[in-house]
Short mmCIF file of N, CA and C in Angstrom, two decimals:
data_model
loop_
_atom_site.label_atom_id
_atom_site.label_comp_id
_atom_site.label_asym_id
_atom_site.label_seq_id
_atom_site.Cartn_x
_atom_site.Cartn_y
_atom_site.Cartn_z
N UNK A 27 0.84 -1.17 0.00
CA UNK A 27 0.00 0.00 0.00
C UNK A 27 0.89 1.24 0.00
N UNK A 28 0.44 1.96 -0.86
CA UNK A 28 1.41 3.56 -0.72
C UNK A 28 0.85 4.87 -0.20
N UNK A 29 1.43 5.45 0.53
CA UNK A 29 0.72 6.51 0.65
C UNK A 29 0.91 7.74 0.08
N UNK A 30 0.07 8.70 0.36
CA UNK A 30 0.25 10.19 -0.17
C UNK A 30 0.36 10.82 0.86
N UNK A 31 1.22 11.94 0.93
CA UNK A 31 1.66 12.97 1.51
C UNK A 31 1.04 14.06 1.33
N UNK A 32 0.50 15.18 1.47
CA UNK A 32 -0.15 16.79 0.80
C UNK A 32 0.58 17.64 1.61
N UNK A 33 1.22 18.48 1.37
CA UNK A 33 1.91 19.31 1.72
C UNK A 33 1.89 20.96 1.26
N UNK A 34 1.34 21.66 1.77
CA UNK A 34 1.21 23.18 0.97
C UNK A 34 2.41 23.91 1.35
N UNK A 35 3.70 23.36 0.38
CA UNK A 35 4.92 24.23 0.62
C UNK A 35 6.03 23.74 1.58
N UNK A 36 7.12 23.20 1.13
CA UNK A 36 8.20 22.50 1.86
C UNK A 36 8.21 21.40 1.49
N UNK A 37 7.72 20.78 0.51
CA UNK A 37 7.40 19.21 -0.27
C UNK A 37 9.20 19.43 -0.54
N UNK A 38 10.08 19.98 -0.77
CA UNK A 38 11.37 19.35 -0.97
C UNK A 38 12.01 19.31 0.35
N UNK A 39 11.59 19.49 1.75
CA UNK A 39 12.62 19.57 2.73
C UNK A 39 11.91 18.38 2.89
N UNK A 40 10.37 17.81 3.23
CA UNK A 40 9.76 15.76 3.20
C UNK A 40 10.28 15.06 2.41
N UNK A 41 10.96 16.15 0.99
CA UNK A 41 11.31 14.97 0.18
C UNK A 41 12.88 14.64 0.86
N UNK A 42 13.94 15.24 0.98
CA UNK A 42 15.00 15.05 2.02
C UNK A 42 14.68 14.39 3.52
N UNK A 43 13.75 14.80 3.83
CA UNK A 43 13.45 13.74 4.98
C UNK A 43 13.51 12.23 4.69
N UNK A 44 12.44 11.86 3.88
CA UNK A 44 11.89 10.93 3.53
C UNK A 44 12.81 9.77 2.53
N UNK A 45 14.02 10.62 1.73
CA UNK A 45 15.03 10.35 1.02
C UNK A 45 16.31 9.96 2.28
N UNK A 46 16.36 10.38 3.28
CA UNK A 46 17.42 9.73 4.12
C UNK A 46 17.06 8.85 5.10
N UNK A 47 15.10 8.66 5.28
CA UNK A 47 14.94 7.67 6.00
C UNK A 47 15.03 6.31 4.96
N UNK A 48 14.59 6.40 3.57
CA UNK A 48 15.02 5.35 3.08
C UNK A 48 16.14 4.70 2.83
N UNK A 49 17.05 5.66 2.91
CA UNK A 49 18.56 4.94 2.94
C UNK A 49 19.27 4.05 3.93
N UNK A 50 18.25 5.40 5.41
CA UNK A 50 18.49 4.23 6.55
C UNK A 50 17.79 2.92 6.21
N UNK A 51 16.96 2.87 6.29
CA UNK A 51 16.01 1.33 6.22
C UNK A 51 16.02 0.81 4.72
N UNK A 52 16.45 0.83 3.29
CA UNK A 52 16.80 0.26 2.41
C UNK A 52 17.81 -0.92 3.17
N UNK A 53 17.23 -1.93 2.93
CA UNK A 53 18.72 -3.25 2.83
C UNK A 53 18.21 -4.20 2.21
N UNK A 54 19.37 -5.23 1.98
CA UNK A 54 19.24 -6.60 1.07
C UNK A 54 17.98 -7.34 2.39
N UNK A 55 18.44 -7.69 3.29
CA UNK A 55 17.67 -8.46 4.21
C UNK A 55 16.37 -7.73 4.36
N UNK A 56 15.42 -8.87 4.21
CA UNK A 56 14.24 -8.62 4.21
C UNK A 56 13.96 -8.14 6.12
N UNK A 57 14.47 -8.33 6.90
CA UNK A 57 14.17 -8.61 8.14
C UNK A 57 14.98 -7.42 8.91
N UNK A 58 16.53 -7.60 9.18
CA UNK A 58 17.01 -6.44 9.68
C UNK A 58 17.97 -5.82 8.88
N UNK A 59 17.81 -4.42 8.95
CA UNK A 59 18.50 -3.04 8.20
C UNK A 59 19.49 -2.68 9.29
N UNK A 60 20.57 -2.12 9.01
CA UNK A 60 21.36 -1.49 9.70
C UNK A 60 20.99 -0.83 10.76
N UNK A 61 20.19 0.16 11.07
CA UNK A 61 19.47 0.71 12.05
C UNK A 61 18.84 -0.12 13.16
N UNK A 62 18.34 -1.06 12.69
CA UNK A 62 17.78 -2.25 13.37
C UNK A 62 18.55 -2.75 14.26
N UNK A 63 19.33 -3.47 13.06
CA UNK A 63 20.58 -4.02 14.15
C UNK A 63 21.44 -3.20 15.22
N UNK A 64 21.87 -2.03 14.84
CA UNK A 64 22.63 -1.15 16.11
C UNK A 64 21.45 -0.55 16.99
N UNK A 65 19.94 -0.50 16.85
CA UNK A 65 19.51 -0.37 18.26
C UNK A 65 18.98 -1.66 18.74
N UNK A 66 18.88 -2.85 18.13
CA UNK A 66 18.78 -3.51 18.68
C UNK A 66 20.01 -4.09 19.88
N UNK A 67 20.97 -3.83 19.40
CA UNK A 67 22.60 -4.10 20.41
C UNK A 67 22.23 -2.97 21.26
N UNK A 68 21.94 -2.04 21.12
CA UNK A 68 21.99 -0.71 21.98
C UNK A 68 20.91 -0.96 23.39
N UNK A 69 20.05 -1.35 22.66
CA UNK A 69 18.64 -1.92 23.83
C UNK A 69 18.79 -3.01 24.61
N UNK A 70 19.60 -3.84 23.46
CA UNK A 70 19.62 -5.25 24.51
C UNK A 70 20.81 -5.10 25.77
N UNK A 71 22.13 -4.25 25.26
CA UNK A 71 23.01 -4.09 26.36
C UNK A 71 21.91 -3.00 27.65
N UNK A 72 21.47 -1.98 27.54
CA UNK A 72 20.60 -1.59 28.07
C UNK A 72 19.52 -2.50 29.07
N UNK A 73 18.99 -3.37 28.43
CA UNK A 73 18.04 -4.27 29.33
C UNK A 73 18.52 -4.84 29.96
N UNK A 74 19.91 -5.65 29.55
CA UNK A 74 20.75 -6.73 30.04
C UNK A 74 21.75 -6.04 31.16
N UNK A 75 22.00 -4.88 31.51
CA UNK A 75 22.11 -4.31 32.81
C UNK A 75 21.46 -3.56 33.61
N UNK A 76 20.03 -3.11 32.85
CA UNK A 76 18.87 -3.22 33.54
C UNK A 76 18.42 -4.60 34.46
N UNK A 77 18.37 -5.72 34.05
CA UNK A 77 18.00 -6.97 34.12
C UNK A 77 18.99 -7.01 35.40
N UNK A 78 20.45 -7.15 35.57
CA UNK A 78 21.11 -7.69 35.97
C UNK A 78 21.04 -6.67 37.23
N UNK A 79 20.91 -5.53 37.39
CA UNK A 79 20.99 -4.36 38.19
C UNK A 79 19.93 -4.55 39.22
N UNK A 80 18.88 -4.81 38.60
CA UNK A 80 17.76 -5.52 39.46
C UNK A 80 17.39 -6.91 39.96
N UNK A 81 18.48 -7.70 39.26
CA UNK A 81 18.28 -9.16 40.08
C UNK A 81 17.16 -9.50 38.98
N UNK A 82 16.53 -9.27 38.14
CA UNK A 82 15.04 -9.77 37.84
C UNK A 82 15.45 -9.98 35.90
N UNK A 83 15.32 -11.33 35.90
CA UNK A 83 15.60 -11.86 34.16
C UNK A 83 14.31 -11.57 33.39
N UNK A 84 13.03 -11.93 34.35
CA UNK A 84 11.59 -11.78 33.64
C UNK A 84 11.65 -10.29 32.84
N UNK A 85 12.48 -9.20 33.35
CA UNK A 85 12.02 -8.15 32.80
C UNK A 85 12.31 -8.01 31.26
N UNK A 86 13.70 -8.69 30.62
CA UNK A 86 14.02 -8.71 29.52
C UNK A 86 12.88 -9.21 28.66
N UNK A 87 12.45 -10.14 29.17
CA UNK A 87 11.03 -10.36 28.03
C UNK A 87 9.82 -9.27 28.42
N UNK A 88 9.39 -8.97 29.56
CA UNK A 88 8.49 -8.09 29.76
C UNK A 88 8.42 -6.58 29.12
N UNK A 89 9.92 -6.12 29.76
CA UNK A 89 10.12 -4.77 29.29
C UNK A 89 10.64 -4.51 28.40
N UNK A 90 11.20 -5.56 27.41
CA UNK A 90 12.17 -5.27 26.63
C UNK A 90 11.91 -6.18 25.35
N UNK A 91 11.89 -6.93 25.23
CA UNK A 91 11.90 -8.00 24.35
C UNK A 91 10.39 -7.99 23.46
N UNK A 92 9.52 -8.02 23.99
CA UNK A 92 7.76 -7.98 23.41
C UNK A 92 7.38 -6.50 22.79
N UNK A 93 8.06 -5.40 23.55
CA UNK A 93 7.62 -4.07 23.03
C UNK A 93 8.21 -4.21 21.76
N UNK A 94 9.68 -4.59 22.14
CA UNK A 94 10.72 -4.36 20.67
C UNK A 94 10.06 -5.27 19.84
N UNK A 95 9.71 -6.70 20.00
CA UNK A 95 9.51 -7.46 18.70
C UNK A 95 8.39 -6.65 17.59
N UNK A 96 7.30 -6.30 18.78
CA UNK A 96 5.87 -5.60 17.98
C UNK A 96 6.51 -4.19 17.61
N UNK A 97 7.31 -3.39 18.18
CA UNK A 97 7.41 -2.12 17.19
C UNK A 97 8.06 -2.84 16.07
N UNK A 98 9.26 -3.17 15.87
CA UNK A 98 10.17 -3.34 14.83
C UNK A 98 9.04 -4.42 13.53
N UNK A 99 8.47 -5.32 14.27
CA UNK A 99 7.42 -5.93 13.13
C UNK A 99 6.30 -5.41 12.59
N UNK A 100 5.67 -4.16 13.09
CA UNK A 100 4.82 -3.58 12.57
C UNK A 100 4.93 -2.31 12.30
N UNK A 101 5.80 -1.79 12.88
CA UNK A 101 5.96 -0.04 11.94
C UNK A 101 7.22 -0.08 11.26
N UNK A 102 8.55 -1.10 11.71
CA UNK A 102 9.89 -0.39 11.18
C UNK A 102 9.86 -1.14 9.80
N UNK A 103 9.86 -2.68 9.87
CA UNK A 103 10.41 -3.55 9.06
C UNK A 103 9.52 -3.60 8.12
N UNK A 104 7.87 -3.64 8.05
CA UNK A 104 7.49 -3.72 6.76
C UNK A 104 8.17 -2.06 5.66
N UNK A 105 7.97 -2.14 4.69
CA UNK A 105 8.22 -0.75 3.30
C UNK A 105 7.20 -0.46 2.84
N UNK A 106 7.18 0.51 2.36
CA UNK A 106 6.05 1.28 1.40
C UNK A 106 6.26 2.27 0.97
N UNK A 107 5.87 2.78 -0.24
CA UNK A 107 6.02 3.84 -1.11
C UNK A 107 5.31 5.30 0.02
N UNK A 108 6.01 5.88 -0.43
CA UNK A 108 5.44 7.44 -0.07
C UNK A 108 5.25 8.77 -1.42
N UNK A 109 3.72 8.97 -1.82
CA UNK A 109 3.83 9.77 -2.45
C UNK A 109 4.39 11.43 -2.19
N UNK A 110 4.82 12.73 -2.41
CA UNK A 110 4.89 13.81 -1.72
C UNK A 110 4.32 14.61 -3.05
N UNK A 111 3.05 14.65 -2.86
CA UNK A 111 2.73 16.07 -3.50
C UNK A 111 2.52 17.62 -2.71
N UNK A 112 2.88 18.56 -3.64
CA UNK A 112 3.16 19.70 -3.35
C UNK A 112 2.01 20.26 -3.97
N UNK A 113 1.07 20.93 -3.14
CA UNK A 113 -0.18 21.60 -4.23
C UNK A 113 -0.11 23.14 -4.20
N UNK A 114 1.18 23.65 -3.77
CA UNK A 114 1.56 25.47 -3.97
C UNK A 114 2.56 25.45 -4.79
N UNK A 115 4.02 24.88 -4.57
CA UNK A 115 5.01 25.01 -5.41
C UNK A 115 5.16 24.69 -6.62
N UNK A 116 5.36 25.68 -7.52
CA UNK A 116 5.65 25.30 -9.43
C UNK A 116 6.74 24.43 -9.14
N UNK A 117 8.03 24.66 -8.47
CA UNK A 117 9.01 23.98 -8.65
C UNK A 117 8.75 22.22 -8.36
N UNK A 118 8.56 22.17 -7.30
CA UNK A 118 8.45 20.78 -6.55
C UNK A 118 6.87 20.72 -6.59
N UNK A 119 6.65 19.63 -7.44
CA UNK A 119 5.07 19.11 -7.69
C UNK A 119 5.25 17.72 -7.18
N UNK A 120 5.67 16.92 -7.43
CA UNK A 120 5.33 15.64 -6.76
C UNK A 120 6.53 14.62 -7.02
N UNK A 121 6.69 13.55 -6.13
CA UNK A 121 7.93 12.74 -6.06
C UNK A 121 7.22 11.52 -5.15
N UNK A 122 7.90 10.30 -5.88
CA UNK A 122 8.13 9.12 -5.15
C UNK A 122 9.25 8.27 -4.11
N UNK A 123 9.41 8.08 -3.63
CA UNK A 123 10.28 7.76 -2.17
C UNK A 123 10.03 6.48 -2.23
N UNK A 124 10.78 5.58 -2.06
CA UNK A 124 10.34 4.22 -1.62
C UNK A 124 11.22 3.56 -0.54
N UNK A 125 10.97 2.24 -0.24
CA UNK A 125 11.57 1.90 1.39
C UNK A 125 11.79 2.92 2.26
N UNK A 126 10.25 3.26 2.59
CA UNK A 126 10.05 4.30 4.00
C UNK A 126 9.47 2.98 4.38
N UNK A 127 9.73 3.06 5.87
CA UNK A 127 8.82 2.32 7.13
C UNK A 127 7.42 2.78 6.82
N UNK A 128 6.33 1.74 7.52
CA UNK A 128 5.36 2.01 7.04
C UNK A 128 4.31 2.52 8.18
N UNK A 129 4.93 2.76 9.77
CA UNK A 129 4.51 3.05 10.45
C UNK A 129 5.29 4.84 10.63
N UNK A 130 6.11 4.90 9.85
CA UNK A 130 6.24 6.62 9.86
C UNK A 130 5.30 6.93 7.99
N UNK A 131 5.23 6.12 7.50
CA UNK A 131 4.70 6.77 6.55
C UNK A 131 2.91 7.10 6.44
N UNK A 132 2.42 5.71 7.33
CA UNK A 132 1.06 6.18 7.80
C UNK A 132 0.60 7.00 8.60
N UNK A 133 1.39 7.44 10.17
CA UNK A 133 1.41 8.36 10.47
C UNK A 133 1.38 9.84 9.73
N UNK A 134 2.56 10.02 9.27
CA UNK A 134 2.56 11.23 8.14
C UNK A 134 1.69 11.70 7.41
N UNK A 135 1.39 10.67 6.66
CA UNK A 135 0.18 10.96 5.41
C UNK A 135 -1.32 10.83 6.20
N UNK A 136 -1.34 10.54 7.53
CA UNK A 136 -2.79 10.53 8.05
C UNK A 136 -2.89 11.75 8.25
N UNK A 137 -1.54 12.27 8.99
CA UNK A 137 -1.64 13.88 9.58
C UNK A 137 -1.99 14.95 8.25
N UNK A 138 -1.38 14.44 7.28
CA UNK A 138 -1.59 15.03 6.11
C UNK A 138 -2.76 15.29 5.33
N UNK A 139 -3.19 14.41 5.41
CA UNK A 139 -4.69 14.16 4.92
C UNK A 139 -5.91 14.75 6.17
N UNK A 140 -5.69 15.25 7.08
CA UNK A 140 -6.72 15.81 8.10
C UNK A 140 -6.97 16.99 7.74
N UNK A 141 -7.74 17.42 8.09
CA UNK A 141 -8.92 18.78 7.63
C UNK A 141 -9.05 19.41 8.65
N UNK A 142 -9.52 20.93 8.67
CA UNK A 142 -10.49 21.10 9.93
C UNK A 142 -11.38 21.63 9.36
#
């Protein structure tokens, strides 16, 4: 699924956004991207002297282990296209982005798409 972006003006500073989050999260492995992997080391040393600091092993799966599996499987690791249209600027009218996360790209384009 892809989304659209609407933006009235600054559609090239989302498109630089959106162009260096895909680079982060572009990789061969379907599963973990570079980013992945160094906060995943970053969290687990974190828990694992959390864990040890408190005497208590249960917490690594409680506090640590279940949050991480469900963020990283449902917003980081799946991809999806991001449209960015611009509906003020002649210059920057519209661009495609691809391998954005799909839990920053639904976010985005929901906020985008709201009215008042």
């Amino acid at each position: 699924m892809d989304y659209v972006i609407y933006t009235y003006g600054g559609g090239e500073v989302l498109w630089k956004i959106f162009n260096g989050l895909s680079i982060f999260f572009k990789s061969d492995s379907a599963y973990l991207t570079g980013v992945v992997k160094l906060s995943m080391v970053i969290g687990g040393l974190w828990a694992a002297l959390r864990a040890i600091y408190s005497g208590s092993m249960g917490i690594l799966a409680r506090d640590y282990f279940i949050p991480t599996y469900l963020i990283l499987n449902l917003f980081l690791l799946p991809q999806t296209s991001v449209h960015i249209v611009n509906q003020v600027s002649s210059d920057f009218k519209y661009s495609k982005i691809d391998h954005v996360p799909i839990g920053i790209a639904a976010v985005t384009s929901t906020a985008s798409t709201l009215r008042r």
